[in-house]
PDB file of C-alpha atoms and ligand atoms in Angstrom:
ATOM      1  CA  MET A   1     -18.179-129.155  10.492  1.00  0.00           C
ATOM      2  CA  THR A   2     -14.882-131.012  10.962  1.00  0.00           C
ATOM      3  CA  GLU A   3     -12.654-132.831   8.521  1.00  0.00           C
ATOM      4  CA  GLU A   4     -13.173-136.097   9.609  1.00  0.00           C
ATOM      5  CA  THR A   5     -16.885-135.928   8.690  1.00  0.00           C
ATOM      6  CA  LEU A   6     -16.749-134.261   5.406  1.00  0.00           C
ATOM      7  CA  LEU A   7     -18.627-136.707   2.722  1.00  0.00           C
ATOM      8  CA  ALA A   8     -15.127-137.984   0.877  1.00  0.00           C
ATOM      9  CA  ASP A   9     -15.254-139.797  -2.466  1.00  0.00           C
ATOM     10  CA  LEU A  10     -11.334-140.076  -3.891  1.00  0.00           C
ATOM     11  CA  HIS A  11     -12.199-142.124  -7.280  1.00  0.00           C
ATOM     12  CA  SER A  12     -13.671-141.054 -10.020  1.00  0.00           C
ATOM     13  CA  HIS A  13     -13.227-140.862 -13.966  1.00  0.00           C
ATOM     14  CA  THR A  14     -14.012-138.652 -16.805  1.00  0.00           C
ATOM     15  CA  THR A  15     -13.637-138.365 -20.631  1.00  0.00           C
ATOM     16  CA  ALA A  16     -10.150-137.975 -20.074  1.00  0.00           C
ATOM     17  CA  SER A  17      -9.945-141.574 -19.481  1.00  0.00           C
ATOM     18  CA  ASP A  18     -13.107-144.192 -19.475  1.00  0.00           C
ATOM     19  CA  GLY A  19     -15.561-142.226 -17.872  1.00  0.00           C
ATOM     20  CA  MET A  20     -18.600-140.984 -19.582  1.00  0.00           C
ATOM     21  CA  LEU A  21     -19.120-137.680 -17.898  1.00  0.00           C
ATOM     22  CA  THR A  22     -16.712-134.499 -18.911  1.00  0.00           C
ATOM     23  CA  PRO A  23     -14.719-133.234 -16.036  1.00  0.00           C
ATOM     24  CA  SER A  24     -17.028-129.923 -15.659  1.00  0.00           C
ATOM     25  CA  GLU A  25     -19.873-132.441 -15.746  1.00  0.00           C
ATOM     26  CA  LEU A  26     -18.439-134.972 -12.922  1.00  0.00           C
ATOM     27  CA  VAL A  27     -17.950-132.270 -10.709  1.00  0.00           C
ATOM     28  CA  GLU A  28     -21.110-130.086 -10.951  1.00  0.00           C
ATOM     29  CA  ARG A  29     -22.722-134.160 -10.263  1.00  0.00           C
ATOM     30  CA  ALA A  30     -19.965-134.663  -7.179  1.00  0.00           C
ATOM     31  CA  ILE A  31     -21.758-130.959  -5.945  1.00  0.00           C
ATOM     32  CA  GLY A  32     -25.192-131.939  -6.790  1.00  0.00           C
ATOM     33  CA  ASN A  33     -24.445-135.171  -4.397  1.00  0.00           C
ATOM     34  CA  GLY A  34     -23.280-133.573  -1.534  1.00  0.00           C
ATOM     35  CA  VAL A  35     -19.833-134.874  -2.186  1.00  0.00           C
ATOM     36  CA  GLU A  36     -17.405-132.115  -0.175  1.00  0.00           C
ATOM     37  CA  MET A  37     -14.180-133.816  -0.735  1.00  0.00           C
ATOM     38  CA  PHE A  38     -13.502-135.148  -4.258  1.00  0.00           C
ATOM     39  CA  ALA A  39     -10.767-136.375  -6.052  1.00  0.00           C
ATOM     40  CA  ILE A  40     -10.734-137.416 -10.030  1.00  0.00           C
ATOM     41  CA  THR A  41      -8.583-139.910 -11.103  1.00  0.00           C
ATOM     42  CA  ASP A  42      -8.680-140.775 -14.603  1.00  0.00           C
ATOM     43  CA  HIS A  43      -6.646-143.889 -15.523  1.00  0.00           C
ATOM     44  CA  ASP A  44      -3.049-142.441 -16.337  1.00  0.00           C
ATOM     45  CA  THR A  45      -3.429-139.057 -16.710  1.00  0.00           C
ATOM     46  CA  THR A  46      -4.403-135.732 -15.369  1.00  0.00           C
ATOM     47  CA  ALA A  47      -5.496-134.386 -18.206  1.00  0.00           C
ATOM     48  CA  GLY A  48      -9.129-133.435 -17.320  1.00  0.00           C
ATOM     49  CA  LEU A  49      -7.963-131.601 -13.873  1.00  0.00           C
ATOM     50  CA  ALA A  50      -7.614-128.430 -15.737  1.00  0.00           C
ATOM     51  CA  GLU A  51     -11.068-128.221 -16.509  1.00  0.00           C
ATOM     52  CA  ALA A  52     -12.367-129.394 -13.613  1.00  0.00           C
ATOM     53  CA  HIS A  53     -10.747-127.134 -11.134  1.00  0.00           C
ATOM     54  CA  ALA A  54     -11.586-124.040 -13.549  1.00  0.00           C
ATOM     55  CA  TYR A  55     -15.679-125.395 -13.266  1.00  0.00           C
ATOM     56  CA  ASN A  56     -15.512-126.183  -9.474  1.00  0.00           C
ATOM     57  CA  ASN A  57     -13.704-122.698  -8.993  1.00  0.00           C
ATOM     58  CA  SER A  58     -16.720-120.977 -10.862  1.00  0.00           C
ATOM     59  CA  HIS A  59     -19.339-122.674  -9.133  1.00  0.00           C
ATOM     60  CA  ALA A  60     -21.080-120.860  -6.047  1.00  0.00           C
ATOM     61  CA  THR A  61     -21.022-123.596  -4.175  1.00  0.00           C
ATOM     62  CA  PRO A  62     -17.302-125.153  -4.361  1.00  0.00           C
ATOM     63  CA  LEU A  63     -15.759-128.916  -2.800  1.00  0.00           C
ATOM     64  CA  ARG A  64     -12.811-129.257  -2.220  1.00  0.00           C
ATOM     65  CA  LEU A  65     -10.785-131.218  -5.597  1.00  0.00           C
ATOM     66  CA  ILE A  66      -8.071-133.068  -4.963  1.00  0.00           C
ATOM     67  CA  ASN A  67      -5.149-133.352  -8.399  1.00  0.00           C
ATOM     68  CA  GLY A  68      -5.444-137.363  -8.698  1.00  0.00           C
ATOM     69  CA  VAL A  69      -4.675-139.852 -11.539  1.00  0.00           C
ATOM     70  CA  GLU A  70      -4.987-143.995 -11.269  1.00  0.00           C
ATOM     71  CA  VAL A  71      -1.663-145.436 -12.338  1.00  0.00           C
ATOM     72  CA  SER A  72      -1.919-149.115 -13.918  1.00  0.00           C
ATOM     73  CA  THR A  73       1.271-150.826 -12.499  1.00  0.00           C
ATOM     74  CA  ARG A  74       2.456-154.637 -12.574  1.00  0.00           C
ATOM     75  CA  TRP A  75       2.910-156.971  -9.662  1.00  0.00           C
ATOM     76  CA  HIS A  76       3.204-160.518 -10.705  1.00  0.00           C
ATOM     77  CA  ASN A  77       1.982-160.765 -14.115  1.00  0.00           C
ATOM     78  CA  HIS A  78      -1.319-158.860 -12.182  1.00  0.00           C
ATOM     79  CA  ASP A  79      -2.177-155.273 -13.550  1.00  0.00           C
ATOM     80  CA  ILE A  80      -2.743-153.472 -10.422  1.00  0.00           C
ATOM     81  CA  HIS A  81      -3.755-149.590  -9.640  1.00  0.00           C
ATOM     82  CA  ILE A  82      -2.544-146.976  -7.974  1.00  0.00           C
ATOM     83  CA  VAL A  83      -4.616-144.112  -6.910  1.00  0.00           C
ATOM     84  CA  ALA A  84      -2.286-141.156  -6.449  1.00  0.00           C
ATOM     85  CA  LEU A  85      -3.955-138.291  -4.508  1.00  0.00           C
ATOM     86  CA  ASN A  86      -2.187-134.515  -4.589  1.00  0.00           C
ATOM     87  CA  ILE A  87      -0.214-134.542  -6.886  1.00  0.00           C
ATOM     88  CA  ASP A  88       1.747-131.914  -8.695  1.00  0.00           C
ATOM     89  CA  PRO A  89       0.000-132.382 -12.400  1.00  0.00           C
ATOM     90  CA  ASP A  90       2.560-129.771 -13.719  1.00  0.00           C
ATOM     91  CA  ASP A  91       5.811-132.134 -12.191  1.00  0.00           C
ATOM     92  CA  SER A  92       7.847-132.801 -15.500  1.00  0.00           C
ATOM     93  CA  GLU A  93       9.423-136.132 -13.909  1.00  0.00           C
ATOM     94  CA  PHE A  94       5.478-137.374 -13.455  1.00  0.00           C
ATOM     95  CA  ASP A  95       4.565-136.159 -16.475  1.00  0.00           C
ATOM     96  CA  ALA A  96       6.868-138.196 -18.089  1.00  0.00           C
ATOM     97  CA  PHE A  97       5.664-141.320 -16.117  1.00  0.00           C
ATOM     98  CA  LEU A  98       2.100-140.598 -17.511  1.00  0.00           C
ATOM     99  CA  ILE A  99       2.751-140.231 -21.658  1.00  0.00           C
ATOM    100  CA  ASN A 100       4.903-144.023 -21.026  1.00  0.00           C
ATOM    101  CA  GLN A 101       1.800-145.299 -19.788  1.00  0.00           C
ATOM    102  CA  ARG A 102      -0.365-143.783 -22.708  1.00  0.00           C
ATOM    103  CA  ASN A 103       2.416-145.463 -25.022  1.00  0.00           C
ATOM    104  CA  LEU A 104       1.914-148.751 -23.723  1.00  0.00           C
ATOM    105  CA  ARG A 105      -1.643-147.702 -23.337  1.00  0.00           C
ATOM    106  CA  GLU A 106      -1.760-147.232 -27.129  1.00  0.00           C
ATOM    107  CA  LEU A 107       0.230-150.058 -27.674  1.00  0.00           C
ATOM    108  CA  ARG A 108      -2.105-152.664 -26.125  1.00  0.00           C
ATOM    109  CA  ALA A 109      -5.092-151.006 -27.732  1.00  0.00           C
ATOM    110  CA  LYS A 110      -3.748-151.986 -31.376  1.00  0.00           C
ATOM    111  CA  GLU A 111      -2.917-155.221 -30.020  1.00  0.00           C
ATOM    112  CA  ILE A 112      -6.233-155.800 -28.037  1.00  0.00           C
ATOM    113  CA  GLY A 113      -7.833-155.242 -31.522  1.00  0.00           C
ATOM    114  CA  GLU A 114      -5.343-157.297 -33.645  1.00  0.00           C
ATOM    115  CA  ARG A 115      -6.665-160.354 -31.064  1.00  0.00           C
ATOM    116  CA  LEU A 116      -9.768-159.476 -31.507  1.00  0.00           C
ATOM    117  CA  ALA A 117     -10.360-159.488 -35.464  1.00  0.00           C
ATOM    118  CA  LYS A 118      -8.189-163.117 -35.244  1.00  0.00           C
ATOM    119  CA  ALA A 119     -11.425-163.985 -33.259  1.00  0.00           C
ATOM    120  CA  GLY A 120     -13.315-162.835 -36.180  1.00  0.00           C
ATOM    121  CA  ILE A 121     -14.328-159.469 -34.280  1.00  0.00           C
ATOM    122  CA  GLU A 122     -13.490-156.626 -36.758  1.00  0.00           C
ATOM    123  CA  GLY A 123     -13.063-153.105 -36.536  1.00  0.00           C
ATOM    124  CA  ALA A 124     -12.861-153.299 -32.499  1.00  0.00           C
ATOM    125  CA  TYR A 125     -10.041-151.094 -32.422  1.00  0.00           C
ATOM    126  CA  GLU A 126     -11.364-148.389 -34.502  1.00  0.00           C
ATOM    127  CA  GLY A 127     -14.460-148.516 -32.610  1.00  0.00           C
ATOM    128  CA  ALA A 128     -12.767-148.115 -29.343  1.00  0.00           C
ATOM    129  CA  LYS A 129     -10.706-145.547 -30.679  1.00  0.00           C
ATOM    130  CA  LEU A 130     -13.759-143.285 -31.806  1.00  0.00           C
ATOM    131  CA  LEU A 131     -15.257-144.202 -28.087  1.00  0.00           C
ATOM    132  CA  ALA A 132     -12.319-143.129 -26.417  1.00  0.00           C
ATOM    133  CA  GLY A 133     -12.143-139.744 -28.749  1.00  0.00           C
ATOM    134  CA  ASP A 134      -8.508-137.872 -27.039  1.00  0.00           C
ATOM    135  CA  ALA A 135      -8.508-139.824 -24.391  1.00  0.00           C
ATOM    136  CA  ALA A 136      -5.765-142.844 -23.728  1.00  0.00           C
ATOM    137  CA  LEU A 137      -7.875-146.142 -24.567  1.00  0.00           C
ATOM    138  CA  SER A 138      -9.350-148.304 -22.354  1.00  0.00           C
ATOM    139  CA  ARG A 139     -10.394-152.057 -22.341  1.00  0.00           C
ATOM    140  CA  GLY A 140     -13.318-149.951 -20.887  1.00  0.00           C
ATOM    141  CA  HIS A 141     -13.536-148.627 -24.281  1.00  0.00           C
ATOM    142  CA  TYR A 142     -12.876-151.746 -25.951  1.00  0.00           C
ATOM    143  CA  ALA A 143     -15.413-153.730 -23.334  1.00  0.00           C
ATOM    144  CA  ARG A 144     -18.092-150.307 -24.439  1.00  0.00           C
ATOM    145  CA  TRP A 145     -17.945-150.730 -28.161  1.00  0.00           C
ATOM    146  CA  LEU A 146     -18.270-154.476 -27.563  1.00  0.00           C
ATOM    147  CA  ALA A 147     -21.448-154.124 -25.551  1.00  0.00           C
ATOM    148  CA  ASP A 148     -23.650-151.983 -27.981  1.00  0.00           C
ATOM    149  CA  LYS A 149     -22.173-154.364 -30.557  1.00  0.00           C
ATOM    150  CA  GLY A 150     -24.113-157.083 -29.434  1.00  0.00           C
ATOM    151  CA  TYR A 151     -20.624-159.379 -28.483  1.00  0.00           C
ATOM    152  CA  ALA A 152     -21.833-159.586 -24.913  1.00  0.00           C
ATOM    153  CA  THR A 153     -24.908-158.261 -22.777  1.00  0.00           C
ATOM    154  CA  SER A 154     -23.029-156.113 -20.630  1.00  0.00           C
ATOM    155  CA  MET A 155     -19.777-154.921 -20.232  1.00  0.00           C
ATOM    156  CA  ALA A 156     -19.331-157.513 -17.258  1.00  0.00           C
ATOM    157  CA  ASN A 157     -19.839-160.079 -19.263  1.00  0.00           C
ATOM    158  CA  VAL A 158     -17.527-158.600 -22.059  1.00  0.00           C
ATOM    159  CA  PHE A 159     -14.688-158.754 -19.982  1.00  0.00           C
ATOM    160  CA  LYS A 160     -15.575-162.439 -18.596  1.00  0.00           C
ATOM    161  CA  LYS A 161     -16.285-163.099 -22.382  1.00  0.00           C
ATOM    162  CA  TYR A 162     -13.211-161.426 -24.175  1.00  0.00           C
ATOM    163  CA  LEU A 163     -11.044-159.248 -21.978  1.00  0.00           C
ATOM    164  CA  ALA A 164     -10.271-160.425 -18.686  1.00  0.00           C
ATOM    165  CA  ARG A 165      -6.838-162.485 -18.074  1.00  0.00           C
ATOM    166  CA  GLY A 166      -6.678-165.232 -20.202  1.00  0.00           C
ATOM    167  CA  LYS A 167      -9.113-164.429 -22.807  1.00  0.00           C
ATOM    168  CA  THR A 168      -8.913-163.949 -26.309  1.00  0.00           C
ATOM    169  CA  GLY A 169      -8.768-160.403 -26.369  1.00  0.00           C
ATOM    170  CA  TYR A 170      -6.331-160.152 -23.414  1.00  0.00           C
ATOM    171  CA  VAL A 171      -2.798-159.088 -23.443  1.00  0.00           C
ATOM    172  CA  PRO A 172      -0.446-159.714 -20.664  1.00  0.00           C
ATOM    173  CA  ASN A 173       0.278-155.837 -19.113  1.00  0.00           C
ATOM    174  CA  ASN A 174       3.739-154.414 -19.516  1.00  0.00           C
ATOM    175  CA  TRP A 175       3.188-151.053 -17.061  1.00  0.00           C
ATOM    176  CA  SER A 176       6.085-150.027 -14.711  1.00  0.00           C
ATOM    177  CA  ASP A 177       6.163-152.025 -11.322  1.00  0.00           C
ATOM    178  CA  MET A 178       4.475-150.948  -8.183  1.00  0.00           C
ATOM    179  CA  ALA A 179       7.807-149.597  -7.003  1.00  0.00           C
ATOM    180  CA  THR A 180       8.778-147.658  -9.439  1.00  0.00           C
ATOM    181  CA  ALA A 181       5.425-145.741  -9.940  1.00  0.00           C
ATOM    182  CA  ILE A 182       5.222-145.252  -5.849  1.00  0.00           C
ATOM    183  CA  GLU A 183       8.844-143.742  -6.176  1.00  0.00           C
ATOM    184  CA  VAL A 184       7.511-141.342  -9.086  1.00  0.00           C
ATOM    185  CA  ILE A 185       4.110-140.376  -7.046  1.00  0.00           C
ATOM    186  CA  HIS A 186       6.249-139.392  -4.410  1.00  0.00           C
ATOM    187  CA  LYS A 187       7.989-137.678  -6.368  1.00  0.00           C
ATOM    188  CA  ALA A 188       5.499-135.415  -7.493  1.00  0.00           C
ATOM    189  CA  GLY A 189       4.333-135.042  -4.250  1.00  0.00           C
ATOM    190  CA  GLY A 190       2.196-137.065  -3.880  1.00  0.00           C
ATOM    191  CA  ILE A 191       0.615-140.245  -1.499  1.00  0.00           C
ATOM    192  CA  ALA A 192       0.373-143.594  -3.263  1.00  0.00           C
ATOM    193  CA  VAL A 193      -3.352-145.410  -2.326  1.00  0.00           C
ATOM    194  CA  LEU A 194      -3.276-149.488  -3.646  1.00  0.00           C
ATOM    195  CA  ALA A 195      -6.617-148.791  -5.327  1.00  0.00           C
ATOM    196  CA  HIS A 196     -10.055-151.196  -4.825  1.00  0.00           C
ATOM    197  CA  PRO A 197      -7.840-154.347  -2.933  1.00  0.00           C
ATOM    198  CA  HIS A 198     -10.570-156.878  -3.843  1.00  0.00           C
ATOM    199  CA  GLY A 199     -10.870-156.011  -7.439  1.00  0.00           C
ATOM    200  CA  TYR A 200      -8.017-158.154  -8.686  1.00  0.00           C
ATOM    201  CA  LYS A 201      -9.944-161.773  -8.441  1.00  0.00           C
ATOM    202  CA  LEU A 202      -7.045-162.693  -5.628  1.00  0.00           C
ATOM    203  CA  SER A 203      -7.528-164.844  -3.255  1.00  0.00           C
ATOM    204  CA  THR A 204      -7.511-163.763   0.541  1.00  0.00           C
ATOM    205  CA  LYS A 205      -3.854-164.825   0.936  1.00  0.00           C
ATOM    206  CA  TRP A 206      -3.191-163.050  -2.557  1.00  0.00           C
ATOM    207  CA  VAL A 207      -4.744-159.480  -1.228  1.00  0.00           C
ATOM    208  CA  LYS A 208      -2.812-159.870   2.261  1.00  0.00           C
ATOM    209  CA  ARG A 209       0.473-160.588   0.238  1.00  0.00           C
ATOM    210  CA  LEU A 210      -0.169-157.173  -2.552  1.00  0.00           C
ATOM    211  CA  VAL A 211      -1.342-155.416   0.818  1.00  0.00           C
ATOM    212  CA  ARG A 212       2.512-156.210   2.553  1.00  0.00           C
ATOM    213  CA  GLU A 213       4.460-156.239  -0.627  1.00  0.00           C
ATOM    214  CA  PHE A 214       2.942-152.435  -1.596  1.00  0.00           C
ATOM    215  CA  LYS A 215       3.785-151.147   1.965  1.00  0.00           C
ATOM    216  CA  GLU A 216       7.130-152.996   1.627  1.00  0.00           C
ATOM    217  CA  SER A 217       7.265-150.703  -1.806  1.00  0.00           C
ATOM    218  CA  ALA A 218       6.814-147.328   0.202  1.00  0.00           C
ATOM    219  CA  GLY A 219       2.831-147.629  -0.280  1.00  0.00           C
ATOM    220  CA  ASP A 220       0.893-144.881   1.822  1.00  0.00           C
ATOM    221  CA  ALA A 221      -2.445-145.728   1.902  1.00  0.00           C
ATOM    222  CA  MET A 222      -5.483-148.596   0.925  1.00  0.00           C
ATOM    223  CA  GLU A 223      -8.671-148.045  -0.388  1.00  0.00           C
ATOM    224  CA  VAL A 224     -10.950-149.359   2.379  1.00  0.00           C
ATOM    225  CA  VAL A 225     -14.275-148.207   1.745  1.00  0.00           C
ATOM    226  CA  VAL A 226     -15.718-149.292  -2.139  1.00  0.00           C
ATOM    227  CA  SER A 227     -18.950-149.244  -3.842  1.00  0.00           C
ATOM    228  CA  GLN A 228     -21.142-152.748  -3.803  1.00  0.00           C
ATOM    229  CA  GLN A 229     -18.912-154.152  -1.096  1.00  0.00           C
ATOM    230  CA  THR A 230     -20.260-156.404   1.650  1.00  0.00           C
ATOM    231  CA  VAL A 231     -19.867-154.971   5.227  1.00  0.00           C
ATOM    232  CA  GLU A 232     -17.117-157.874   5.559  1.00  0.00           C
ATOM    233  CA  THR A 233     -15.131-157.182   2.676  1.00  0.00           C
ATOM    234  CA  ARG A 234     -15.173-153.767   4.504  1.00  0.00           C
ATOM    235  CA  SER A 235     -14.313-155.039   7.737  1.00  0.00           C
ATOM    236  CA  GLN A 236     -11.159-156.889   6.621  1.00  0.00           C
ATOM    237  CA  LEU A 237      -9.579-154.190   4.698  1.00  0.00           C
ATOM    238  CA  ILE A 238      -9.674-151.845   7.557  1.00  0.00           C
ATOM    239  CA  ALA A 239      -8.301-154.594   9.551  1.00  0.00           C
ATOM    240  CA  LEU A 240      -5.822-154.497   6.643  1.00  0.00           C
ATOM    241  CA  SER A 241      -4.915-151.229   6.448  1.00  0.00           C
ATOM    242  CA  LEU A 242      -4.674-151.321   9.708  1.00  0.00           C
ATOM    243  CA  GLN A 243      -1.980-154.568  10.494  1.00  0.00           C
ATOM    244  CA  ASN A 244       0.309-152.867   7.702  1.00  0.00           C
ATOM    245  CA  GLU A 245       0.045-149.137   8.920  1.00  0.00           C
ATOM    246  CA  LEU A 246      -1.395-148.441   5.926  1.00  0.00           C
ATOM    247  CA  ALA A 247      -3.834-144.838   5.722  1.00  0.00           C
ATOM    248  CA  ALA A 248      -7.435-145.361   4.763  1.00  0.00           C
ATOM    249  CA  SER A 249      -8.970-144.145   1.693  1.00  0.00           C
ATOM    250  CA  LEU A 250     -12.363-144.537   0.140  1.00  0.00           C
ATOM    251  CA  GLY A 251     -13.812-143.275  -3.618  1.00  0.00           C
ATOM    252  CA  SER A 252     -16.603-145.084  -5.549  1.00  0.00           C
ATOM    253  CA  ASP A 253     -14.485-145.708  -9.365  1.00  0.00           C
ATOM    254  CA  PHE A 254     -17.693-143.893 -10.311  1.00  0.00           C
ATOM    255  CA  HIS A 255     -17.386-144.192 -14.347  1.00  0.00           C
ATOM    256  CA  PHE A 256     -20.760-142.998 -15.735  1.00  0.00           C
ATOM    257  CA  PRO A 257     -24.723-142.470 -14.822  1.00  0.00           C
ATOM    258  CA  GLY A 258     -27.026-145.697 -14.734  1.00  0.00           C
ATOM    259  CA  SER A 259     -24.070-147.838 -13.867  1.00  0.00           C
ATOM    260  CA  TRP A 260     -24.322-149.536  -9.749  1.00  0.00           C
ATOM    261  CA  THR A 261     -22.246-146.533  -8.604  1.00  0.00           C
ATOM    262  CA  GLU A 262     -22.949-143.048  -7.803  1.00  0.00           C
ATOM    263  CA  LEU A 263     -20.283-140.167  -6.917  1.00  0.00           C
ATOM    264  CA  GLY A 264     -20.881-140.207  -3.100  1.00  0.00           C
ATOM    265  CA  LYS A 265     -23.027-143.282  -2.585  1.00  0.00           C
ATOM    266  CA  SER A 266     -22.502-145.399   0.420  1.00  0.00           C
ATOM    267  CA  MET A 267     -18.602-143.511   1.144  1.00  0.00           C
ATOM    268  CA  TYR A 268     -19.316-144.746   4.504  1.00  0.00           C
ATOM    269  CA  GLN A 269     -16.643-143.493   7.323  1.00  0.00           C
ATOM    270  CA  PRO A 270     -16.603-145.940   9.901  1.00  0.00           C
ATOM    271  CA  PRO A 271     -14.837-144.777  13.494  1.00  0.00           C
ATOM    272  CA  GLY A 272     -11.441-146.339  14.658  1.00  0.00           C
ATOM    273  CA  VAL A 273      -9.773-145.581  10.699  1.00  0.00           C
ATOM    274  CA  ASN A 274      -6.784-143.876   9.876  1.00  0.00           C
ATOM    275  CA  TRP A 275      -8.090-141.971   6.759  1.00  0.00           C
ATOM    276  CA  VAL A 276      -5.702-140.693   4.224  1.00  0.00           C
ATOM    277  CA  TRP A 277      -6.728-136.681   5.121  1.00  0.00           C
ATOM    278  CA  GLN A 278      -5.504-136.959   8.293  1.00  0.00           C
ATOM    279  CA  MET A 279      -2.092-137.860   7.788  1.00  0.00           C
ATOM    280  CA  ASP A 280       0.821-135.532   8.508  1.00  0.00           C
ATOM    281  CA  SER A 281       1.296-134.730   4.507  1.00  0.00           C
ATOM    282  CA  TRP A 282      -2.158-134.387   3.765  1.00  0.00           C
ATOM    283  CA  PRO A 283      -2.012-130.471   2.418  1.00  0.00           C
ATOM    284  CA  ALA A 284      -4.117-128.383   4.714  1.00  0.00           C
ATOM    285  CA  ALA A 285      -7.390-127.061   3.401  1.00  0.00           C
ATOM    286  CA  SER A 286      -7.335-123.392   2.316  1.00  0.00           C
ATOM    287  CA  ALA A 287      -9.530-121.004   3.442  1.00  0.00           C
TER     288      ALA A 287
HETATM  289  P1  AMP B   1      -7.343-151.075 -17.962  1.00  0.00           P
HETATM  290  O1  AMP B   1      -7.322-149.957 -17.795  1.00  0.00           O
HETATM  291  O2  AMP B   1      -7.471-150.347 -20.215  1.00  0.00           O
HETATM  292  O3  AMP B   1      -6.681-152.253 -18.567  1.00  0.00           O
HETATM  293  O4  AMP B   1      -8.818-151.589 -18.216  1.00  0.00           O
HETATM  294  C1  AMP B   1      -9.601-151.372 -16.821  1.00  0.00           C
HETATM  295  C2  AMP B   1     -11.189-150.860 -16.693  1.00  0.00           C
HETATM  296  O5  AMP B   1     -11.941-151.580 -17.765  1.00  0.00           O
HETATM  297  C3  AMP B   1     -11.490-150.248 -15.492  1.00  0.00           C
HETATM  298  O6  AMP B   1     -10.871-149.157 -14.613  1.00  0.00           O
HETATM  299  C4  AMP B   1     -13.425-150.778 -15.562  1.00  0.00           C
HETATM  300  O7  AMP B   1     -13.565-149.250 -15.965  1.00  0.00           O
HETATM  301  C5  AMP B   1     -12.853-151.508 -16.776  1.00  0.00           C
HETATM  302  N1  AMP B   1     -13.323-152.718 -16.169  1.00  0.00           N
HETATM  303  C6  AMP B   1     -12.293-153.597 -15.508  1.00  0.00           C
HETATM  304  N2  AMP B   1     -13.328-154.699 -15.373  1.00  0.00           N
HETATM  305  C7  AMP B   1     -14.754-155.039 -15.438  1.00  0.00           C
HETATM  306  C8  AMP B   1     -15.838-155.465 -15.287  1.00  0.00           C
HETATM  307  N3  AMP B   1     -15.524-156.744 -14.970  1.00  0.00           N
HETATM  308  N4  AMP B   1     -17.119-154.639 -16.137  1.00  0.00           N
HETATM  309  C9  AMP B   1     -17.208-153.472 -16.526  1.00  0.00           C
HETATM  310  N5  AMP B   1     -15.952-153.057 -16.681  1.00  0.00           N
HETATM  311  C10 AMP B   1     -14.279-153.704 -16.287  1.00  0.00           C
HETATM  312 MN1   MN B   2     -12.033-147.591 -15.912  1.00  0.00          MN
HETATM  313 MN1   MN B   3      -8.869-149.481 -11.307  1.00  0.00          MN
HETATM  314 MN1   MN B   4     -10.661-146.552 -10.702  1.00  0.00          MN
END
């Protein structure tokens, strides 16, 4: 099989952030689903990668495992996510950058807890922290705790009611700006991929502006194939990637079994797309 036709899924989460499978369980599931090129991209941490590699290397049919991380950034007061692929997890500047990101997460998480307490919801911070364990706290942990406690009927509804921009528990973000994040990713040998461009509740005009400014900030690629998208959306994203001379990536953004997303599912590779693994800077497959 040529590399172009490998089943690829380049966006996923483990218990190192707000996913619910351990790195080993996630790799096992990806292999089981036939994924051949796979990236783990936890929020602002590379802590899951070592275990994932160890498990993958001990497997009878290992897949090609890409070192990734999903970096939270700030752009015009929006939370914009950048998936960094092929980063060196031992790069000290990148490591320091991620430590700072996780400190910001902790501060924000406390503030979310305080805001929810003021709204009459006690114990949310402690509850989310318990679900997170050693992982850096995410709104995903809050959403799970609030949904479990019956504050809303689903995680999506928790976001609508409490955690989305402008709602009681939303804390204006303080992440690094997009250009700074891209620079640090590049220094760590990574490529910067704009994650789920339609996932920010932006108008079409603003999505176009985001993609353009991402390119101007030295971004390399954007996700064009994600879970739960229409054919029209996919075509629009592919067109945007070509117009802006950004390479294209794809990923399920899998967090846990039983949701709408699944590892390797709907990871189409339509023709006429410049995929990230076709970039000159993409590392050659090791024999
Ligand atoms: P954070 O990085 O802490 O701002 O949290 C963002 C995470 O929350 C995302 O990666 C998702 O896992 C989760 N999330 C965001 N929006 C929703 C939603 N509408 N429904 C369920 N989970 C969501
Ligand atoms: Mn998440
Ligand atoms: Mn994201
Ligand atoms: Mn994600």
